[in-house]
PDB file of C-alpha atoms in Angstrom:
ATOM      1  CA  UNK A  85     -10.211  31.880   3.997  1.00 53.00           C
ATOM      2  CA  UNK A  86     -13.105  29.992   3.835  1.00 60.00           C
ATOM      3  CA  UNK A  87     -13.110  26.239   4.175  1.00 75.00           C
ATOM      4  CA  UNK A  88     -15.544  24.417   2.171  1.00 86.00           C
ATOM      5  CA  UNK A  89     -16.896  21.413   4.053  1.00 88.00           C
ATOM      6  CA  UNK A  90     -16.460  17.938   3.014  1.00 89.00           C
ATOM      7  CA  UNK A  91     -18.344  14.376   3.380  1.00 92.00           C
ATOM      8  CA  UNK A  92     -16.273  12.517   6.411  1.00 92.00           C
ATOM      9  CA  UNK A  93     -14.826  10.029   4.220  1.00 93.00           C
ATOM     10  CA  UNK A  94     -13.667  12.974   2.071  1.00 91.00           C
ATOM     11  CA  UNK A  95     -12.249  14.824   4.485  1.00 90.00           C
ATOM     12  CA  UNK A  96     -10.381  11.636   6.295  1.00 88.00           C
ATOM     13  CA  UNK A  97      -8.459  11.681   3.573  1.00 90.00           C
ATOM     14  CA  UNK A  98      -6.978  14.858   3.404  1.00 89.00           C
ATOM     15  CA  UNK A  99      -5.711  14.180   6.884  1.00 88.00           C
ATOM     16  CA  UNK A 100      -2.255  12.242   7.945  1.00 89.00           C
ATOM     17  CA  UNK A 101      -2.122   9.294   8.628  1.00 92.00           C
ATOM     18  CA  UNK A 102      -0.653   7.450  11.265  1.00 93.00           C
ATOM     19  CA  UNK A 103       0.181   3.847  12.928  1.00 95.00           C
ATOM     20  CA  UNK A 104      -0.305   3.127  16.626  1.00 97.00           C
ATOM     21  CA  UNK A 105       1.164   0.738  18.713  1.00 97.00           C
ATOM     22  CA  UNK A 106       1.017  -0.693  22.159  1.00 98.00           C
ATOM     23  CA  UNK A 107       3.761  -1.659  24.157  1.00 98.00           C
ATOM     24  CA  UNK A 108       4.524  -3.062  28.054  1.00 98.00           C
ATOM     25  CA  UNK A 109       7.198  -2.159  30.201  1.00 98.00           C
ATOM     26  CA  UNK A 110       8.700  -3.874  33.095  1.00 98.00           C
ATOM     27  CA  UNK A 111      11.623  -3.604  35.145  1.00 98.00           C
ATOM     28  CA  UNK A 112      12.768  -6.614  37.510  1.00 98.00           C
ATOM     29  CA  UNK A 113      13.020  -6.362  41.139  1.00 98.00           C
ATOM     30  CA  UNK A 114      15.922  -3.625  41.655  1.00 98.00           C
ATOM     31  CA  UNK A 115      13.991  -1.679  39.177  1.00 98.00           C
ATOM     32  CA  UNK A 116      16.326  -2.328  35.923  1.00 98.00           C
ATOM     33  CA  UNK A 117      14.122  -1.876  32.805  1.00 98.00           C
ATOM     34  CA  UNK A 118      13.575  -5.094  31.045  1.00 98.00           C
ATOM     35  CA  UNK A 119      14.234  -5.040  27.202  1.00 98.00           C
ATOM     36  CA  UNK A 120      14.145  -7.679  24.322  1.00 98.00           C
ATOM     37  CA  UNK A 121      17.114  -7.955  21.699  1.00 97.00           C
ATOM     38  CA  UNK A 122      15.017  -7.447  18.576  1.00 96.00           C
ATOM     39  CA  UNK A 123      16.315  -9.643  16.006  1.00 95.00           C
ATOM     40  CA  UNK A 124      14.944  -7.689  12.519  1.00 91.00           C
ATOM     41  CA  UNK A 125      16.432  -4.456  13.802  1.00 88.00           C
ATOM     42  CA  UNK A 126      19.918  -3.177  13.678  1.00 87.00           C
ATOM     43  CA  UNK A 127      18.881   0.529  14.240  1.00 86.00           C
ATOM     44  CA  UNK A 128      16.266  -0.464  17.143  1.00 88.00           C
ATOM     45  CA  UNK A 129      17.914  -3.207  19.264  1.00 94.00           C
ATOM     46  CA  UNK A 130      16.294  -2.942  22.186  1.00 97.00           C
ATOM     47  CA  UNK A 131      12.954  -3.262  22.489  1.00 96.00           C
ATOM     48  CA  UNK A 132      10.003  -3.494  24.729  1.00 97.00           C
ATOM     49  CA  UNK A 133       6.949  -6.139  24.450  1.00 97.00           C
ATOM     50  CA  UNK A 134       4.467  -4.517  22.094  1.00 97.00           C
ATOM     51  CA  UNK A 135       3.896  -3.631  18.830  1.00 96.00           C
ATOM     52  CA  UNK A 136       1.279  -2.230  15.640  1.00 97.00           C
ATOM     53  CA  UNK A 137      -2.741  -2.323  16.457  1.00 97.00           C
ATOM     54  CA  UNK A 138      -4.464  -4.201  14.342  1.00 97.00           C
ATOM     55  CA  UNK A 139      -7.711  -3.182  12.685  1.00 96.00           C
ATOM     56  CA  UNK A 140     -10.157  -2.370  15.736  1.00 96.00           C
ATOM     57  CA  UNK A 141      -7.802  -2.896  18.576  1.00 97.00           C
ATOM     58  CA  UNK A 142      -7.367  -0.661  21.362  1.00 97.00           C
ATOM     59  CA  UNK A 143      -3.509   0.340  22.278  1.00 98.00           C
ATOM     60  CA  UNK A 144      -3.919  -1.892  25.636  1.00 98.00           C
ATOM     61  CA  UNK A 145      -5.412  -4.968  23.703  1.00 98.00           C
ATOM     62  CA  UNK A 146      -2.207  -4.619  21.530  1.00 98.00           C
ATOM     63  CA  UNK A 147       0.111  -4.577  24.626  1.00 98.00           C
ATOM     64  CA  UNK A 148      -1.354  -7.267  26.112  1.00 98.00           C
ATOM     65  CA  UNK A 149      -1.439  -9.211  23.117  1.00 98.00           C
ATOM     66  CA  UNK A 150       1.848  -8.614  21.869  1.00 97.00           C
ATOM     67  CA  UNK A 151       3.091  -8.853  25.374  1.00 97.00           C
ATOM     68  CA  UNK A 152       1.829 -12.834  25.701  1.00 97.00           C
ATOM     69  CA  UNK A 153       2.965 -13.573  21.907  1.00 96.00           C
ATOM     70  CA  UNK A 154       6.255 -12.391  22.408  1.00 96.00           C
ATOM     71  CA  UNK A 155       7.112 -13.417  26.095  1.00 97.00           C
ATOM     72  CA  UNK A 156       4.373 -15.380  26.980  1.00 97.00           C
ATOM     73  CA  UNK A 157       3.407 -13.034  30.277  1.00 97.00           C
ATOM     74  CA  UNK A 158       0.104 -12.089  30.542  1.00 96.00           C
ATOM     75  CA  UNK A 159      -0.583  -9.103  31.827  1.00 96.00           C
ATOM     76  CA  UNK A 160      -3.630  -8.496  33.701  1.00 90.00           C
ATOM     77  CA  UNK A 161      -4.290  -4.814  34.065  1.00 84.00           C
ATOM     78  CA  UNK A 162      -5.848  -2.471  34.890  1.00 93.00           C
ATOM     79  CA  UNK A 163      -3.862  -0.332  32.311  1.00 95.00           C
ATOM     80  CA  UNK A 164      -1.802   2.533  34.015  1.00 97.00           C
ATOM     81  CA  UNK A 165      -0.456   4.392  31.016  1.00 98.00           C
ATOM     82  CA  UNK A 166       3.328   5.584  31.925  1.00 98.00           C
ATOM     83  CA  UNK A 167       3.897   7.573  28.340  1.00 98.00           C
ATOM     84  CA  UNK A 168       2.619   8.468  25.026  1.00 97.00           C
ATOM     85  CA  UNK A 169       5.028   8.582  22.038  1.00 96.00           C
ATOM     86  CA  UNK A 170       4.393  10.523  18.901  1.00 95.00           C
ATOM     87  CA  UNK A 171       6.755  10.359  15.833  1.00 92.00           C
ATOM     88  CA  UNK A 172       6.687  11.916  12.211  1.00 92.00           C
ATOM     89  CA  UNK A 173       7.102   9.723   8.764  1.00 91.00           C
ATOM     90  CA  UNK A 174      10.285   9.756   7.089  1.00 88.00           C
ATOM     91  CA  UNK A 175      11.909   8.250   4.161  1.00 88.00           C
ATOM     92  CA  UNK A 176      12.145   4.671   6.478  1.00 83.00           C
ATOM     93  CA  UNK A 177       7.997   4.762   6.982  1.00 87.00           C
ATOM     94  CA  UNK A 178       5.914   6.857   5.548  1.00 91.00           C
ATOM     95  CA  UNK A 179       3.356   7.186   8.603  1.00 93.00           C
ATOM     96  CA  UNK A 180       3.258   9.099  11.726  1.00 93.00           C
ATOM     97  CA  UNK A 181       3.351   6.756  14.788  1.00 94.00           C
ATOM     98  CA  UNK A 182       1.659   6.974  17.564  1.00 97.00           C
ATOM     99  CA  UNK A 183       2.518   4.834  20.359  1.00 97.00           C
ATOM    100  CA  UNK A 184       0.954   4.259  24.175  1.00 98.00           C
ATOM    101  CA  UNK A 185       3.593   2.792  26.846  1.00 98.00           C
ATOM    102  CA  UNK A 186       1.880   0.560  29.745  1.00 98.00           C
ATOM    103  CA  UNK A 187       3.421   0.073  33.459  1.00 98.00           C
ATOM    104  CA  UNK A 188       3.712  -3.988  33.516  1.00 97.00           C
ATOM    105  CA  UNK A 189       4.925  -3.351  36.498  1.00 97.00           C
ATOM    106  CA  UNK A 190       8.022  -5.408  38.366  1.00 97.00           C
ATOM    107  CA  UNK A 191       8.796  -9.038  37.661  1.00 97.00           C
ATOM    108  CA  UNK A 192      10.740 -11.350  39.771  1.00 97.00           C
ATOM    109  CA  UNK A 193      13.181 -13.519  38.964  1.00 96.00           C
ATOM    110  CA  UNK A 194      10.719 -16.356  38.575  1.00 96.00           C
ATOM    111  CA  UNK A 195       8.869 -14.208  35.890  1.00 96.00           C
ATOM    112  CA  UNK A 196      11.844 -13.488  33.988  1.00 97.00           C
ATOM    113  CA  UNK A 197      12.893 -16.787  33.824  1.00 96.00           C
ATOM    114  CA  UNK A 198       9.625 -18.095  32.905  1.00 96.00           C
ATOM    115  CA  UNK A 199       9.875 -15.436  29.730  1.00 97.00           C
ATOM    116  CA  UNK A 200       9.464 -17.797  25.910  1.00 97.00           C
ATOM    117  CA  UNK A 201      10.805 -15.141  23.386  1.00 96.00           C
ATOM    118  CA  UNK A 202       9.342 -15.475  20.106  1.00 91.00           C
ATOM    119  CA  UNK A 203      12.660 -16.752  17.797  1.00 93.00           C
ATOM    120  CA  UNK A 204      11.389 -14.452  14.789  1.00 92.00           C
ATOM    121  CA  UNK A 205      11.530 -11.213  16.605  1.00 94.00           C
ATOM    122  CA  UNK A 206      13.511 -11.594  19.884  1.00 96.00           C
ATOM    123  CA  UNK A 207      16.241 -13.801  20.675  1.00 97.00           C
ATOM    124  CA  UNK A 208      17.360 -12.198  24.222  1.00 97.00           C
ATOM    125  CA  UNK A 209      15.999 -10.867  27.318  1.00 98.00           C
ATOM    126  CA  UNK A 210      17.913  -8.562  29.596  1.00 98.00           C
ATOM    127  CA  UNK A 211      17.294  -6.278  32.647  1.00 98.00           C
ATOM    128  CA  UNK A 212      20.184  -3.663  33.169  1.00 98.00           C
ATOM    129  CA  UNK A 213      20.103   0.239  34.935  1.00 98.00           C
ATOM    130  CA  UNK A 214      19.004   2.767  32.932  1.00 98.00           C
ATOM    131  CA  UNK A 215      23.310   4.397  32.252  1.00 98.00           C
ATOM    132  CA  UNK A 216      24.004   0.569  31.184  1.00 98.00           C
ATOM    133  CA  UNK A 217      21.268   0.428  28.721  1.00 98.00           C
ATOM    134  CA  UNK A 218      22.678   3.260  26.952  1.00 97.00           C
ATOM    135  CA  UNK A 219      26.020   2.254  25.244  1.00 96.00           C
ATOM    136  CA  UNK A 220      23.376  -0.604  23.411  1.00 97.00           C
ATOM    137  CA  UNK A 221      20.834   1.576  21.798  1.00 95.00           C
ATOM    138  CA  UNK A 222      20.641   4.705  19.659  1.00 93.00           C
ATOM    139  CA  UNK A 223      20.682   8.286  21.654  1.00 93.00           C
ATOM    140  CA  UNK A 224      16.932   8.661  21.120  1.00 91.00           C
ATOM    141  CA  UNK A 225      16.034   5.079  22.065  1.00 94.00           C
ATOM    142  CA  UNK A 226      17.447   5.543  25.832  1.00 96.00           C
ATOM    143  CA  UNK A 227      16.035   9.164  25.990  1.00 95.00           C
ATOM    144  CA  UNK A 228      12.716   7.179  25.260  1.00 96.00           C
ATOM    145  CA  UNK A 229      14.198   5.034  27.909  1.00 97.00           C
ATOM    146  CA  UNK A 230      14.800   7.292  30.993  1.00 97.00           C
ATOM    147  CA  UNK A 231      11.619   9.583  29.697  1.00 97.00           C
ATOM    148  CA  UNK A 232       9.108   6.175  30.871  1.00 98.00           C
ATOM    149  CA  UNK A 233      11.674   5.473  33.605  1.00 98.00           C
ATOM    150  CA  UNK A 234      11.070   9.491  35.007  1.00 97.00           C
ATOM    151  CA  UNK A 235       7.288   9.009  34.833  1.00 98.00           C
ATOM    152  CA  UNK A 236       6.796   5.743  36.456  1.00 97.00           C
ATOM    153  CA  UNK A 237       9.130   6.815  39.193  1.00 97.00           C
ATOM    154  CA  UNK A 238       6.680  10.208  39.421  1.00 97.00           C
ATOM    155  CA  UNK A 239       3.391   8.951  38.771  1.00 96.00           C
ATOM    156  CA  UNK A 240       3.044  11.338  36.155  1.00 96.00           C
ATOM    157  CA  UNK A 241       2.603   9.985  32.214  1.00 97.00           C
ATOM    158  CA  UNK A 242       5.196  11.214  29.791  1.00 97.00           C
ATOM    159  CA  UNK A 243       4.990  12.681  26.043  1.00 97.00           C
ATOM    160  CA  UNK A 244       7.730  11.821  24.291  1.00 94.00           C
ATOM    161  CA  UNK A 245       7.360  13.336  20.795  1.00 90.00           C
ATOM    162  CA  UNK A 246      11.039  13.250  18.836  1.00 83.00           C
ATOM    163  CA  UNK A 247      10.053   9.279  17.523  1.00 77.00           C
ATOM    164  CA  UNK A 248      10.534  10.811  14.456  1.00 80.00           C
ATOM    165  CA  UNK A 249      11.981   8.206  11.651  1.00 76.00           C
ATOM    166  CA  UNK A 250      14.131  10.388   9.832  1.00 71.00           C
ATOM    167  CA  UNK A 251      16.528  10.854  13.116  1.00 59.00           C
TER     168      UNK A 251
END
């Protein structure tokens, strides 16, 4: 079959659509991922620093800046990119996501005392092993979990594509 071509904007908007985010994750010193208690999610507790682009931002922009308006860390870069997450819309959102996962790297104990949560969206921080994060957060939340733990620990990116909102 033939496909007759459209005008760009014409086409764009036969295509899906989709949200991306940005997001930063650190472990502390004995290599326990570091998560925030979100406090406008029962179904996503824990969290990592991050969150949506906004219009002409670049994935690591929106780490970094969600990063420093939700901890108050800065985080300097150069962006090493530990996973890629990809989920479908469902009745909860109706976008795909698209989401990029940076290597903050390790903070000490200095850092993650020195973290300011933002009251609105976090109110804790904690750093636990990867089998004691998983009795708090939904089966594929810590699969998300030990899927960035696996590739920092090889060097190796991750795509972690079951995001999907109708789980």
């Amino acid at each position: 079959m033939s496909k007759k071509w459209l005008p760009p904007e014409q086409f764009a908007a036969t295509l899906p659509k989709a949200t991306v985010f940005g997001a930063v994750f650190f472990t502390d010193e004995d290599d326990r991922p570091v998560q925030l208690r979100a406090t406008y999610s029962s179904s996503h507790p824990w969290q990592w620093p991050g969150g949506v682009a906004e219009p002409g931002e670049r994935p690591w922009e929106t780490a970094v800046r969600e990063c420093r308006e939700e901890t108050g860390l800065h985080v300097a870069g150069p962006p090493r990119l530990l996973a890629t997450v990809f989920g479908l819309p469902g009745k909860d959102w109706p976008l795909a996501t698209v989401g990029f996962v940076f290597d903050g790297g390790r903070l000490s104990s200095g850092h993650l005392d020195s973290i300011v949560l933002d009251p609105d969206e976090h109110d804790q921080v904690r750093a636990l092993t990867v089998p004691e994060w998983q009795d708090l957060m939904p089966g594929r939340d810590h699969a998300r979990l030990e899927a960035v733990m696996a590739a920092r620990h090889a060097g190796i990116p991750a795509y972690f594509d079951t995001w999907d909102w109708d789980v």
